[in-house]
Structure formats: C-alpha cells, structure tokens
Short mmCIF file of C-alpha atoms and ligand atoms in Angstrom, two decimals:
data_model
loop_
_atom_site.label_atom_id
_atom_site.label_comp_id
_atom_site.label_asym_id
_atom_site.label_seq_id
_atom_site.Cartn_x
_atom_site.Cartn_y
_atom_site.Cartn_z
CA MET A 1 0.00 0.00 0.00
CA GLN A 2 2.36 2.69 -1.23
CA THR A 3 0.49 5.55 -2.79
CA LYS A 4 2.35 7.57 -5.37
CA THR A 5 2.92 11.21 -4.46
CA ILE A 6 3.94 14.35 -6.30
CA ARG A 7 7.50 13.59 -5.20
CA ASP A 8 7.48 10.49 -7.39
CA LEU A 9 6.80 12.56 -10.52
CA THR A 10 9.55 13.65 -12.88
CA ASP A 11 10.14 17.29 -13.72
CA ALA A 12 8.85 16.60 -17.23
CA GLN A 13 5.58 15.34 -15.78
CA LEU A 14 5.09 18.73 -14.09
CA ARG A 15 6.73 21.44 -16.21
CA GLY A 16 4.08 23.49 -17.94
CA LYS A 17 1.42 20.96 -16.95
CA ARG A 18 -1.96 21.75 -15.42
CA ALA A 19 -2.04 20.08 -12.01
CA LEU A 20 -5.66 19.63 -10.96
CA VAL A 21 -5.40 19.64 -7.18
CA ARG A 22 -8.28 18.65 -4.90
CA VAL A 23 -7.71 20.58 -1.69
CA ASP A 24 -9.76 20.92 1.46
CA PHE A 25 -10.63 24.61 1.63
CA ASN A 26 -13.72 23.89 3.71
CA VAL A 27 -12.80 26.71 6.09
CA PRO A 28 -14.88 28.53 8.70
CA MET A 29 -16.24 31.83 7.35
CA SER A 30 -18.06 34.76 8.85
CA GLY A 31 -19.41 37.82 7.06
CA GLY A 32 -17.80 36.76 3.79
CA ARG A 33 -14.35 36.42 5.35
CA VAL A 34 -12.20 33.43 6.25
CA THR A 35 -11.97 33.25 10.05
CA ASP A 36 -9.51 30.36 10.28
CA ASP A 37 -7.13 29.72 7.39
CA THR A 38 -5.37 26.65 8.84
CA ARG A 39 -6.60 24.46 5.99
CA ILE A 40 -5.55 26.93 3.32
CA ARG A 41 -2.06 27.18 4.82
CA ALA A 42 -1.91 23.39 5.07
CA ALA A 43 -2.26 23.15 1.28
CA LEU A 44 0.55 25.64 0.55
CA PRO A 45 3.46 23.16 0.60
CA THR A 46 1.84 21.12 -2.17
CA ILE A 47 0.88 24.20 -4.17
CA ASP A 48 4.38 25.68 -3.80
CA ALA A 49 6.06 22.39 -4.74
CA LEU A 50 3.99 22.20 -7.94
CA LEU A 51 4.54 25.86 -8.84
CA SER A 52 8.27 25.60 -8.26
CA LYS A 53 8.39 22.81 -10.85
CA GLY A 54 6.75 25.10 -13.36
CA ALA A 55 3.29 23.58 -13.15
CA ARG A 56 0.04 25.49 -13.47
CA VAL A 57 -2.14 24.82 -10.45
CA VAL A 58 -5.91 24.37 -10.73
CA LEU A 59 -7.66 24.06 -7.36
CA LEU A 60 -10.88 22.22 -6.61
CA SER A 61 -12.55 22.22 -3.20
CA HIS A 62 -15.90 21.99 -1.51
CA LEU A 63 -17.10 24.53 1.03
CA GLY A 64 -19.97 23.95 3.44
CA ARG A 65 -23.11 22.09 2.57
CA PRO A 66 -24.94 24.06 -0.12
CA LYS A 67 -28.31 22.54 -0.89
CA GLY A 68 -29.39 22.18 -4.51
CA GLY A 69 -26.97 24.15 -6.66
CA PRO A 70 -24.99 27.38 -6.47
CA ASP A 71 -25.43 29.55 -3.39
CA PRO A 72 -23.36 32.75 -3.04
CA LYS A 73 -23.06 32.06 0.69
CA PHE A 74 -20.80 29.11 -0.12
CA SER A 75 -18.76 30.65 -2.92
CA LEU A 76 -15.01 30.03 -2.86
CA ASP A 77 -14.40 33.61 -4.05
CA PRO A 78 -13.43 34.92 -0.58
CA VAL A 79 -11.24 31.85 -0.08
CA ALA A 80 -9.42 32.56 -3.35
CA ARG A 81 -8.91 36.16 -2.24
CA HIS A 82 -7.53 34.94 1.06
CA LEU A 83 -5.19 32.56 -0.76
CA GLN A 84 -3.92 35.51 -2.80
CA GLU A 85 -2.83 37.16 0.47
CA LEU A 86 -0.80 34.06 1.37
CA THR A 87 1.04 33.50 -1.92
CA PRO A 88 3.09 35.67 -4.27
CA ALA A 89 1.72 33.62 -7.20
CA ARG A 90 -1.15 35.11 -9.20
CA VAL A 91 -4.52 33.65 -8.15
CA VAL A 92 -7.44 33.72 -10.57
CA PHE A 93 -10.94 32.82 -9.41
CA VAL A 94 -13.55 31.41 -11.79
CA ASP A 95 -17.14 31.34 -10.58
CA SER A 96 -17.96 28.02 -12.21
CA THR A 97 -16.38 24.59 -12.23
CA ASP A 98 -17.38 22.29 -15.10
CA SER A 99 -17.87 25.09 -17.65
CA ASP A 100 -16.09 26.16 -20.86
CA GLU A 101 -15.04 29.27 -18.99
CA ALA A 102 -13.31 27.14 -16.33
CA LEU A 103 -11.62 25.00 -18.97
CA GLU A 104 -10.37 28.09 -20.83
CA ALA A 105 -9.07 29.61 -17.59
CA THR A 106 -6.99 26.48 -16.94
CA GLN A 107 -5.62 26.64 -20.49
CA ARG A 108 -4.85 30.34 -20.28
CA ALA A 109 -3.04 30.04 -16.94
CA ARG A 110 0.72 30.42 -17.16
CA PRO A 111 3.26 28.25 -15.33
CA GLY A 112 3.48 29.51 -11.76
CA GLU A 113 -0.14 30.67 -11.67
CA ILE A 114 -3.10 29.37 -9.67
CA VAL A 115 -6.69 29.02 -10.81
CA VAL A 116 -9.35 28.49 -8.13
CA LEU A 117 -12.59 27.02 -9.45
CA GLU A 118 -15.98 27.35 -7.78
CA ASN A 119 -17.29 25.08 -4.98
CA THR A 120 -17.52 21.47 -6.20
CA ARG A 121 -20.68 20.97 -4.13
CA PHE A 122 -22.51 23.37 -6.45
CA LEU A 123 -22.33 20.57 -9.02
CA GLU A 124 -25.23 18.18 -9.13
CA GLY A 125 -23.18 15.09 -9.80
CA GLU A 126 -20.43 15.75 -7.23
CA GLU A 127 -21.77 13.81 -4.28
CA LYS A 128 -23.30 11.16 -6.55
CA ASN A 129 -19.84 10.62 -8.03
CA ASP A 130 -21.37 11.06 -11.46
CA GLU A 131 -19.22 9.54 -14.19
CA ARG A 132 -19.86 12.32 -16.72
CA LEU A 133 -18.93 15.00 -14.23
CA ALA A 134 -15.79 13.08 -13.28
CA ARG A 135 -14.76 13.01 -16.97
CA THR A 136 -15.46 16.73 -17.35
CA LEU A 137 -13.40 17.54 -14.28
CA ALA A 138 -10.60 15.36 -15.65
CA GLU A 139 -10.32 17.73 -18.63
CA LEU A 140 -9.38 20.58 -16.30
CA GLY A 141 -5.91 19.16 -15.72
CA ASP A 142 -3.05 17.15 -17.17
CA LEU A 143 -2.54 15.34 -13.88
CA TYR A 144 -4.53 14.91 -10.69
CA VAL A 145 -3.27 15.58 -7.19
CA ASP A 146 -5.35 14.73 -4.14
CA ASP A 147 -4.41 16.72 -1.06
CA ALA A 148 -7.83 16.61 0.63
CA PHE A 149 -7.35 13.89 3.19
CA GLY A 150 -10.39 15.13 5.14
CA SER A 151 -12.61 14.30 2.14
CA ALA A 152 -10.93 11.05 1.14
CA HIS A 153 -13.49 8.89 2.93
CA ARG A 154 -16.14 10.15 0.51
CA ALA A 155 -16.34 8.82 -3.02
CA HIS A 156 -17.31 12.03 -4.79
CA ALA A 157 -16.59 13.07 -8.38
CA SER A 158 -13.80 15.47 -7.33
CA THR A 159 -12.27 13.14 -4.72
CA GLU A 160 -12.58 9.74 -6.35
CA GLY A 161 -14.22 9.62 -9.78
CA VAL A 162 -11.86 12.10 -11.43
CA ALA A 163 -8.82 10.03 -10.41
CA HIS A 164 -9.96 7.24 -12.74
CA HIS A 165 -9.94 9.53 -15.77
CA LEU A 166 -6.88 11.66 -15.18
CA LYS A 167 -3.44 10.10 -14.87
CA PRO A 168 -1.08 10.35 -13.20
CA ALA A 169 -3.26 10.59 -10.08
CA VAL A 170 -1.10 11.10 -7.03
CA ALA A 171 -1.17 12.27 -3.42
CA GLY A 172 -0.15 15.77 -2.37
CA LEU A 173 2.26 16.39 0.49
CA LEU A 174 -0.46 16.82 3.12
CA MET A 175 -2.10 13.59 2.06
CA GLU A 176 1.29 11.88 2.01
CA ARG A 177 1.91 12.95 5.60
CA GLU A 178 -1.46 11.66 6.77
CA LEU A 179 -0.85 8.30 5.09
CA ALA A 180 2.65 8.08 6.54
CA TYR A 181 1.47 8.63 10.11
CA LEU A 182 -1.95 7.04 10.22
CA GLY A 183 -0.95 4.24 7.88
CA ASP A 184 2.73 3.35 8.02
CA ALA A 185 3.54 4.43 11.59
CA LEU A 186 0.59 2.50 12.99
CA ALA A 187 1.12 -0.55 10.78
CA SER A 188 4.59 -1.17 12.20
CA PRO A 189 4.68 0.82 15.45
CA ALA A 190 7.70 1.17 17.72
CA ARG A 191 6.69 -0.39 21.04
CA PRO A 192 5.16 0.06 23.46
CA PHE A 193 2.29 1.25 21.29
CA VAL A 194 -0.38 2.90 23.41
CA ALA A 195 -3.70 4.24 22.16
CA VAL A 196 -5.82 6.68 24.14
CA LEU A 197 -9.48 6.70 23.21
CA GLY A 198 -12.18 8.98 24.51
CA GLY A 199 -15.05 11.12 23.34
CA ALA A 200 -18.76 11.05 23.74
CA LYS A 201 -19.83 7.75 22.31
CA ILE A 202 -18.55 4.23 22.30
CA SER A 203 -20.78 3.49 19.30
CA GLY A 204 -18.70 5.70 17.01
CA LYS A 205 -15.44 4.14 18.15
CA ILE A 206 -16.22 0.42 18.34
CA ASP A 207 -14.65 -0.34 15.00
CA VAL A 208 -11.56 1.62 16.03
CA ILE A 209 -11.27 -0.38 19.25
CA GLU A 210 -11.74 -3.66 17.36
CA HIS A 211 -9.17 -2.69 14.77
CA LEU A 212 -6.58 -1.47 17.28
CA LEU A 213 -6.89 -4.18 19.95
CA PRO A 214 -4.76 -6.79 18.16
CA THR A 215 -1.88 -4.33 17.56
CA VAL A 216 -1.78 -2.08 20.65
CA ASP A 217 0.00 -2.88 23.89
CA ALA A 218 -2.55 -0.88 25.85
CA LEU A 219 -5.73 1.02 25.12
CA LEU A 220 -6.48 3.73 27.68
CA ILE A 221 -10.16 4.64 27.81
CA GLY A 222 -11.59 8.01 28.79
CA GLY A 223 -14.56 10.20 27.92
CA ALA A 224 -18.15 9.17 28.27
CA MET A 225 -17.36 5.82 26.69
CA ALA A 226 -15.65 4.86 29.96
CA CYS A 227 -19.10 4.98 31.57
CA THR A 228 -20.52 2.40 29.17
CA PHE A 229 -17.61 0.13 30.14
CA TYR A 230 -18.28 0.83 33.84
CA ALA A 231 -21.90 -0.15 33.30
CA ALA A 232 -20.69 -3.34 31.61
CA MET A 233 -18.62 -4.04 34.74
CA GLY A 234 -21.75 -3.67 36.87
CA LEU A 235 -20.71 -0.33 38.39
CA GLU A 236 -23.13 2.46 39.29
CA VAL A 237 -22.80 5.25 36.72
CA GLY A 238 -25.35 7.73 38.09
CA LYS A 239 -26.50 10.23 35.50
CA SER A 240 -23.44 9.75 33.27
CA LEU A 241 -23.84 9.48 29.51
CA VAL A 242 -24.20 5.74 28.87
CA GLU A 243 -25.21 3.97 25.69
CA THR A 244 -27.37 1.27 27.23
CA ASP A 245 -27.73 -0.67 24.00
CA ARG A 246 -23.93 -0.97 23.76
CA ILE A 247 -23.40 -2.50 27.22
CA PRO A 248 -23.34 -6.09 25.91
CA LEU A 249 -20.78 -5.07 23.32
CA ALA A 250 -18.66 -3.35 25.95
CA LYS A 251 -18.76 -6.61 27.97
CA HIS A 252 -17.65 -8.55 24.94
CA LEU A 253 -14.76 -6.14 24.33
CA LEU A 254 -13.64 -6.40 27.97
CA ASP A 255 -13.62 -10.20 27.69
CA ARG A 256 -11.60 -10.12 24.49
CA ALA A 257 -9.15 -7.42 25.52
CA GLN A 258 -6.83 -9.64 27.58
CA GLY A 259 -6.11 -6.83 29.98
CA LYS A 260 -5.19 -4.36 27.24
CA LEU A 261 -8.23 -2.16 27.92
CA VAL A 262 -7.43 0.23 30.74
CA LEU A 263 -10.32 2.06 32.39
CA PRO A 264 -9.97 5.13 34.61
CA ASP A 265 -9.59 4.33 38.34
CA ASP A 266 -11.51 7.43 39.30
CA ALA A 267 -13.92 9.97 37.88
CA LEU A 268 -14.48 13.71 38.17
CA VAL A 269 -18.21 14.01 38.84
CA ALA A 270 -20.76 16.79 39.35
CA PRO A 271 -24.55 17.02 39.67
CA SER A 272 -24.63 18.69 36.22
CA LEU A 273 -22.39 20.49 33.74
CA ASP A 274 -23.46 23.92 35.01
CA ALA A 275 -22.66 22.85 38.56
CA ALA A 276 -18.95 22.71 37.72
CA ALA A 277 -18.14 24.43 41.02
CA SER A 278 -19.20 21.31 42.89
CA ALA A 279 -17.07 18.98 40.77
CA HIS A 280 -15.25 16.39 42.87
CA PRO A 281 -13.27 13.21 42.25
CA VAL A 282 -14.59 9.81 43.33
CA PRO A 283 -13.26 6.26 42.91
CA ARG A 284 -14.94 4.61 39.95
CA ASP A 285 -17.10 2.41 42.17
CA LYS A 286 -18.40 5.41 44.13
CA ILE A 287 -20.15 7.46 41.44
CA PRO A 288 -23.19 9.00 43.19
CA ARG A 289 -26.58 8.07 41.74
CA ASP A 290 -27.53 11.70 41.19
CA GLU A 291 -24.25 12.86 39.64
CA ALA A 292 -22.48 12.29 36.32
CA MET A 293 -18.89 11.64 35.26
CA PHE A 294 -17.64 14.52 33.10
CA ASP A 295 -13.93 13.73 33.14
CA ILE A 296 -11.49 11.07 34.20
CA GLY A 297 -10.31 11.61 37.79
CA PRO A 298 -6.89 12.87 38.92
CA ARG A 299 -5.55 9.39 39.69
CA ALA A 300 -6.50 8.13 36.25
CA ALA A 301 -5.01 11.26 34.66
CA ALA A 302 -1.70 10.65 36.46
CA ARG A 303 -1.70 6.95 35.56
CA TYR A 304 -2.48 7.67 31.90
CA ALA A 305 0.28 10.30 31.81
CA GLN A 306 2.71 7.65 33.09
CA ARG A 307 1.62 5.11 30.49
CA VAL A 308 1.96 7.76 27.78
CA ALA A 309 5.44 8.72 28.98
CA ALA A 310 6.59 5.09 28.73
CA ALA A 311 5.29 4.56 25.18
CA LYS A 312 7.19 4.83 21.90
CA THR A 313 4.15 5.16 19.64
CA LEU A 314 1.01 7.00 20.72
CA LEU A 315 -2.32 7.43 19.08
CA TRP A 316 -4.94 9.66 20.66
CA ASN A 317 -8.53 9.97 19.54
CA GLY A 318 -11.28 11.57 21.61
CA PRO A 319 -11.08 13.92 24.61
CA MET A 320 -10.94 12.45 28.13
CA GLY A 321 -13.85 14.58 29.34
CA VAL A 322 -16.07 17.53 28.52
CA PHE A 323 -12.96 19.57 27.79
CA GLU A 324 -15.07 22.53 26.61
CA THR A 325 -16.08 23.19 30.25
CA ALA A 326 -13.48 23.67 33.02
CA PRO A 327 -12.59 21.86 35.25
CA PHE A 328 -13.58 18.90 33.07
CA ASP A 329 -10.68 19.67 30.74
CA ARG A 330 -8.07 18.41 33.21
CA GLY A 331 -7.87 14.84 31.98
CA THR A 332 -7.56 16.00 28.39
CA HIS A 333 -4.85 18.49 29.43
CA ALA A 334 -2.94 15.79 31.28
CA VAL A 335 -2.93 13.48 28.24
CA ALA A 336 -2.02 16.32 25.87
CA ASP A 337 0.89 17.45 28.08
CA ALA A 338 2.14 13.89 28.47
CA MET A 339 1.97 13.36 24.70
CA ALA A 340 3.87 16.59 24.09
CA SER A 341 6.69 15.54 26.42
CA ALA A 342 6.71 12.02 24.94
CA THR A 343 7.27 13.64 21.53
CA ARG A 344 10.23 15.55 22.93
CA SER A 345 11.65 12.24 24.23
CA GLY A 346 11.48 10.74 20.76
CA ALA A 347 8.10 8.99 20.71
CA THR A 348 5.87 9.18 17.63
CA THR A 349 2.65 10.90 18.66
CA ILE A 350 -0.44 11.05 16.50
CA VAL A 351 -3.69 12.86 17.22
CA GLY A 352 -6.78 12.01 15.18
CA GLY A 353 -10.37 13.18 15.48
CA GLY A 354 -11.94 16.61 15.05
CA ASP A 355 -12.52 17.45 18.71
CA SER A 356 -9.22 16.00 19.90
CA ALA A 357 -7.38 18.03 17.27
CA ALA A 358 -9.32 21.14 18.33
CA ALA A 359 -8.43 20.48 21.98
CA VAL A 360 -4.75 20.13 21.16
CA GLU A 361 -4.85 23.29 19.01
CA SER A 362 -6.58 25.31 21.73
CA MET A 363 -3.89 24.25 24.20
CA GLY A 364 -1.23 25.43 21.77
CA LEU A 365 0.24 21.92 21.63
CA ALA A 366 -0.40 21.00 18.00
CA ALA A 367 3.21 21.68 17.01
CA ALA A 368 4.40 19.60 19.98
CA MET A 369 2.92 16.42 18.44
CA SER A 370 4.46 14.39 15.63
CA HIS A 371 1.23 14.65 13.70
CA VAL A 372 -2.23 16.11 14.18
CA SER A 373 -4.56 14.73 11.55
CA THR A 374 -6.57 17.24 9.52
CA GLY A 375 -9.34 14.76 8.78
CA GLY A 376 -11.91 14.03 11.48
CA GLY A 377 -14.15 11.47 9.82
CA ALA A 378 -11.45 10.33 7.41
CA SER A 379 -8.92 9.64 10.18
CA LEU A 380 -11.55 7.68 12.11
CA GLU A 381 -12.32 5.51 9.09
CA PHE A 382 -8.63 5.00 8.53
CA LEU A 383 -8.20 3.88 12.15
CA GLU A 384 -11.07 1.46 11.64
CA GLY A 385 -8.89 -0.20 9.02
CA LYS A 386 -11.05 0.91 6.10
CA GLN A 387 -9.71 1.75 2.66
CA LEU A 388 -10.49 5.39 1.89
CA PRO A 389 -11.97 5.60 -1.62
CA GLY A 390 -10.11 8.83 -2.38
CA VAL A 391 -6.81 7.13 -1.55
CA ALA A 392 -7.62 3.82 -3.23
CA ALA A 393 -8.22 5.64 -6.54
CA LEU A 394 -4.68 7.05 -6.64
CA ASP A 395 -1.73 5.45 -8.44
CA LEU A 396 0.58 3.09 -6.60
CA LYS A 397 4.33 3.44 -6.50
CA GLU A 398 6.13 1.25 -8.99
CA GLY A 399 8.38 -1.57 -7.86
P1 ADP B 401 -13.29 13.37 18.30
O1 ADP B 401 -13.96 14.42 17.47
O2 ADP B 401 -11.92 13.79 18.76
O3 ADP B 401 -13.28 12.03 17.63
P2 ADP B 401 -15.68 12.83 19.78
O4 ADP B 401 -16.47 13.58 18.78
O5 ADP B 401 -15.83 11.37 19.81
O6 ADP B 401 -14.13 13.21 19.66
O7 ADP B 401 -16.06 13.34 21.24
C1 ADP B 401 -15.91 14.67 21.66
C2 ADP B 401 -16.98 15.07 22.63
O8 ADP B 401 -17.06 14.15 23.71
C3 ADP B 401 -16.70 16.41 23.26
O9 ADP B 401 -17.68 17.34 22.82
C4 ADP B 401 -16.82 16.16 24.76
O10 ADP B 401 -17.54 17.17 25.44
C5 ADP B 401 -17.57 14.85 24.81
N1 ADP B 401 -17.31 14.12 26.07
C6 ADP B 401 -16.13 13.67 26.51
N2 ADP B 401 -16.27 13.09 27.73
C7 ADP B 401 -17.57 13.19 28.07
C8 ADP B 401 -18.34 12.80 29.21
N3 ADP B 401 -17.76 12.16 30.24
N4 ADP B 401 -19.66 13.07 29.19
C9 ADP B 401 -20.22 13.71 28.15
N5 ADP B 401 -19.57 14.10 27.05
C10 ADP B 401 -18.25 13.85 27.00
MG1 MG B 402 -16.10 14.86 17.13
#
C-alpha cells in the first residue's frame, strides 16, 4: 500500500502541466471572510512544490453544505482572495467549475499561476460521483493531485471519480503525511504502542477499538465511553452518559481485551455540567446516583500520563472529558501534556479526530505532536482499518 505522491513525478511530468489539485478549503467563514485559514495554509506546501516545478495549479474544493446548486453564501471567491494574500503567485478565481469558462481559464493560466474554481458541491453530480462529471473535471488538468485527506473517505466526483480519468493521479504532500502517520507508523509501530481513546460515544469508536486491539499494547479509555464500560462491569454510573444498547458489546470487548483495555480508576463528577463548582473526584465504584462523570479523575489522569510517557508510539482519539467546560478539561490536558513531552523524548505521537485536534490546538500543543490529523471522519475511518476511496483511486508506487 504505497500511494504515489507528487515527489514520485519527474520534472517533465510537471513542467508546464496543469495540475488539478483537490484541496480541502472547507474553512470557517463569517461575514464573507475566512476566520480560520489553517486548511488553506496546510495546502501551501503542495501548491508551492507544484509551482516551483513550473506547473500550473488548478484548485478544486468543496465549502460547506450548499443545498441544490450554487449559493453565493458558499462561494469560494473569498477563499481565493484569502489565498492571494498568502502567496506571491497570481490567483485567478472562476465562478464556475465544469464550464467552458473554467476549462479556458486552466488553459490560459501560465506556469506559476493558480486558478481556483468554484465550490464542487454546487455541481449536481459531485456527491453522486457522477461519471460524466468526473470526466469533465478530468479535462481541467493534465494530472490529478489529491491533497484533501479530510474528504478522502467520501467517493465524490472530485475526490474519487476524477482520479480514474486523469493520470497520473497522485497524493499531495499533506495527504502523504497523513498516510505516513496514520498508515505506516501504525502498521509497524515502535513499542510500546499505546492508544488513548475517549469522546462522547462508544458506538462511534467500536470499530476503532476492534481494529486497534490486536496491535496495541494498551488502550487507555476516557470520555463518556468509559461509563458504558463501567456499566458493563456492573458499576453504578449515576446520570453519566451511557449507551445502554452498547453495554453487551462493551462486555464482549472487555472479555476479548486480555487486559489491554485500561479504564480510569476514578472519575471527576458533578450534579450537572453547570454545577462545575461542585465537581469532585470519586473512585470509579463510588459514582453518586444523582451525579455524572464529566472527566477522568486525577488518579486516572496521572496513571495515563505515566503510560503515555513510557510509550514509543502513541495514538490519541477523543477527549478524556467535557474539555469545553473547566474543570472537566483536566484529563484532556494531562494526556495532551504527556503526549507533548513524549514527543520531545522521541516517541511518535499522533492525534486524530476533530474534537481532539481542536483540543490540542486550543492548548497550543499542535506543534508539539508528531502529527495532528486534519481529517476528522477520514482519520476515524482510517483507524477502523477501512480503505479510503479517495486514496484507493490514486496510483501506486512502482516496484
Ligand atoms: P473526536 O472528534 O476527537 O473524535 P468525539 O467527537 O468522539 O471526539 O467526542 C468529543 C466530545 O465528547 C466532546 O464534545 C466532549 O464534550 C464529549 N465528552 C467527553 N467526555 C464526556 C463525558 N464524560 N460526558 C459527556 N460528554 C463527554
Ligand atoms: Mg467529534
């Protein structure tokens, strides 16, 4: 499973060529302005690499969830203008995508220039992965580059279909990085390999647990999903968030886990989220009937930090508690800090999942990790062991 990347292409395959690049410019906007340009910046290394080889760059992206055709609210025009502020290269925006005008703009573009086409979700056939649309999109470039890892779990015309009609079809640098960490690093991890899983629901993470159990040395559980495991162990969980219908499954996982599943020894509980002032730690078998667990307790946080410090490969998905509300962010902080210092000691640390990534960003620790995945849903599917259609459609390395 070695996906070809732009680094495998020869200069002749790039010079003067139109590189049709699917990026993820699905950025937060407010009042017609980009409010967080992380995703635009994340695409710059690929864009710059292509431009420096004399390619002409044609960008495709979706933005938001427009319903039924073009909607000015979701135009990529402001995104193109923002991109122009970030790059010395000329950026041209075209307010259509599968039109003659778009095709001509790609042909007119000079080496070193960027053309941004309109929101792919304005196109009827995009989400249906319409074959005709895929062929039309394929005409907009001389090669295809997929750098939208966050959309790779969806088989859309611009993320999957087009790659069958436009060759070479290769990964961009951002995509390459995601595949290297989530794929290669986890396929042959330096040991001990410890995964930390949390978040709201066990139901969304079952396949991840199943997929990771055979390869991890330990799986540390936090978040509300710990409560479903507690319930499976016959413990009182009070008013905690429990998925009752998943209790049998949690039992089954505990039986199969051969001691690899580690549950928090204690819990930080409170009568409700707005009663944070009365938060207090209790041992896991002493959760009051009229209170709920909103974070792992201090003993668990310390124990998890120790396990993290001793690991060589770390994967973290899902916050340890309701990190949006202090003091229930402590467990998440403890894990994030421990991961950051593990990175400094030479461990490979990978964070996947939208909320976990946001937590790490808000703590200013993103740069302290080996890799923070840009794809929420896509990274989850990857960790479930699924083939992402957008990746599967790309060329493989020769030899
Ligand atoms: P990710 O996006 O990183 O995969 P999830 O979406 O699975 O993470 O879960 C994140 C959410 O889980 C957060 O909004 C957080 O408030 C919630 N959460 C974590 N622990 C608890 C808990 N004990 N009770 C209720 N919600 C929780
Ligand atoms: Mg989430």
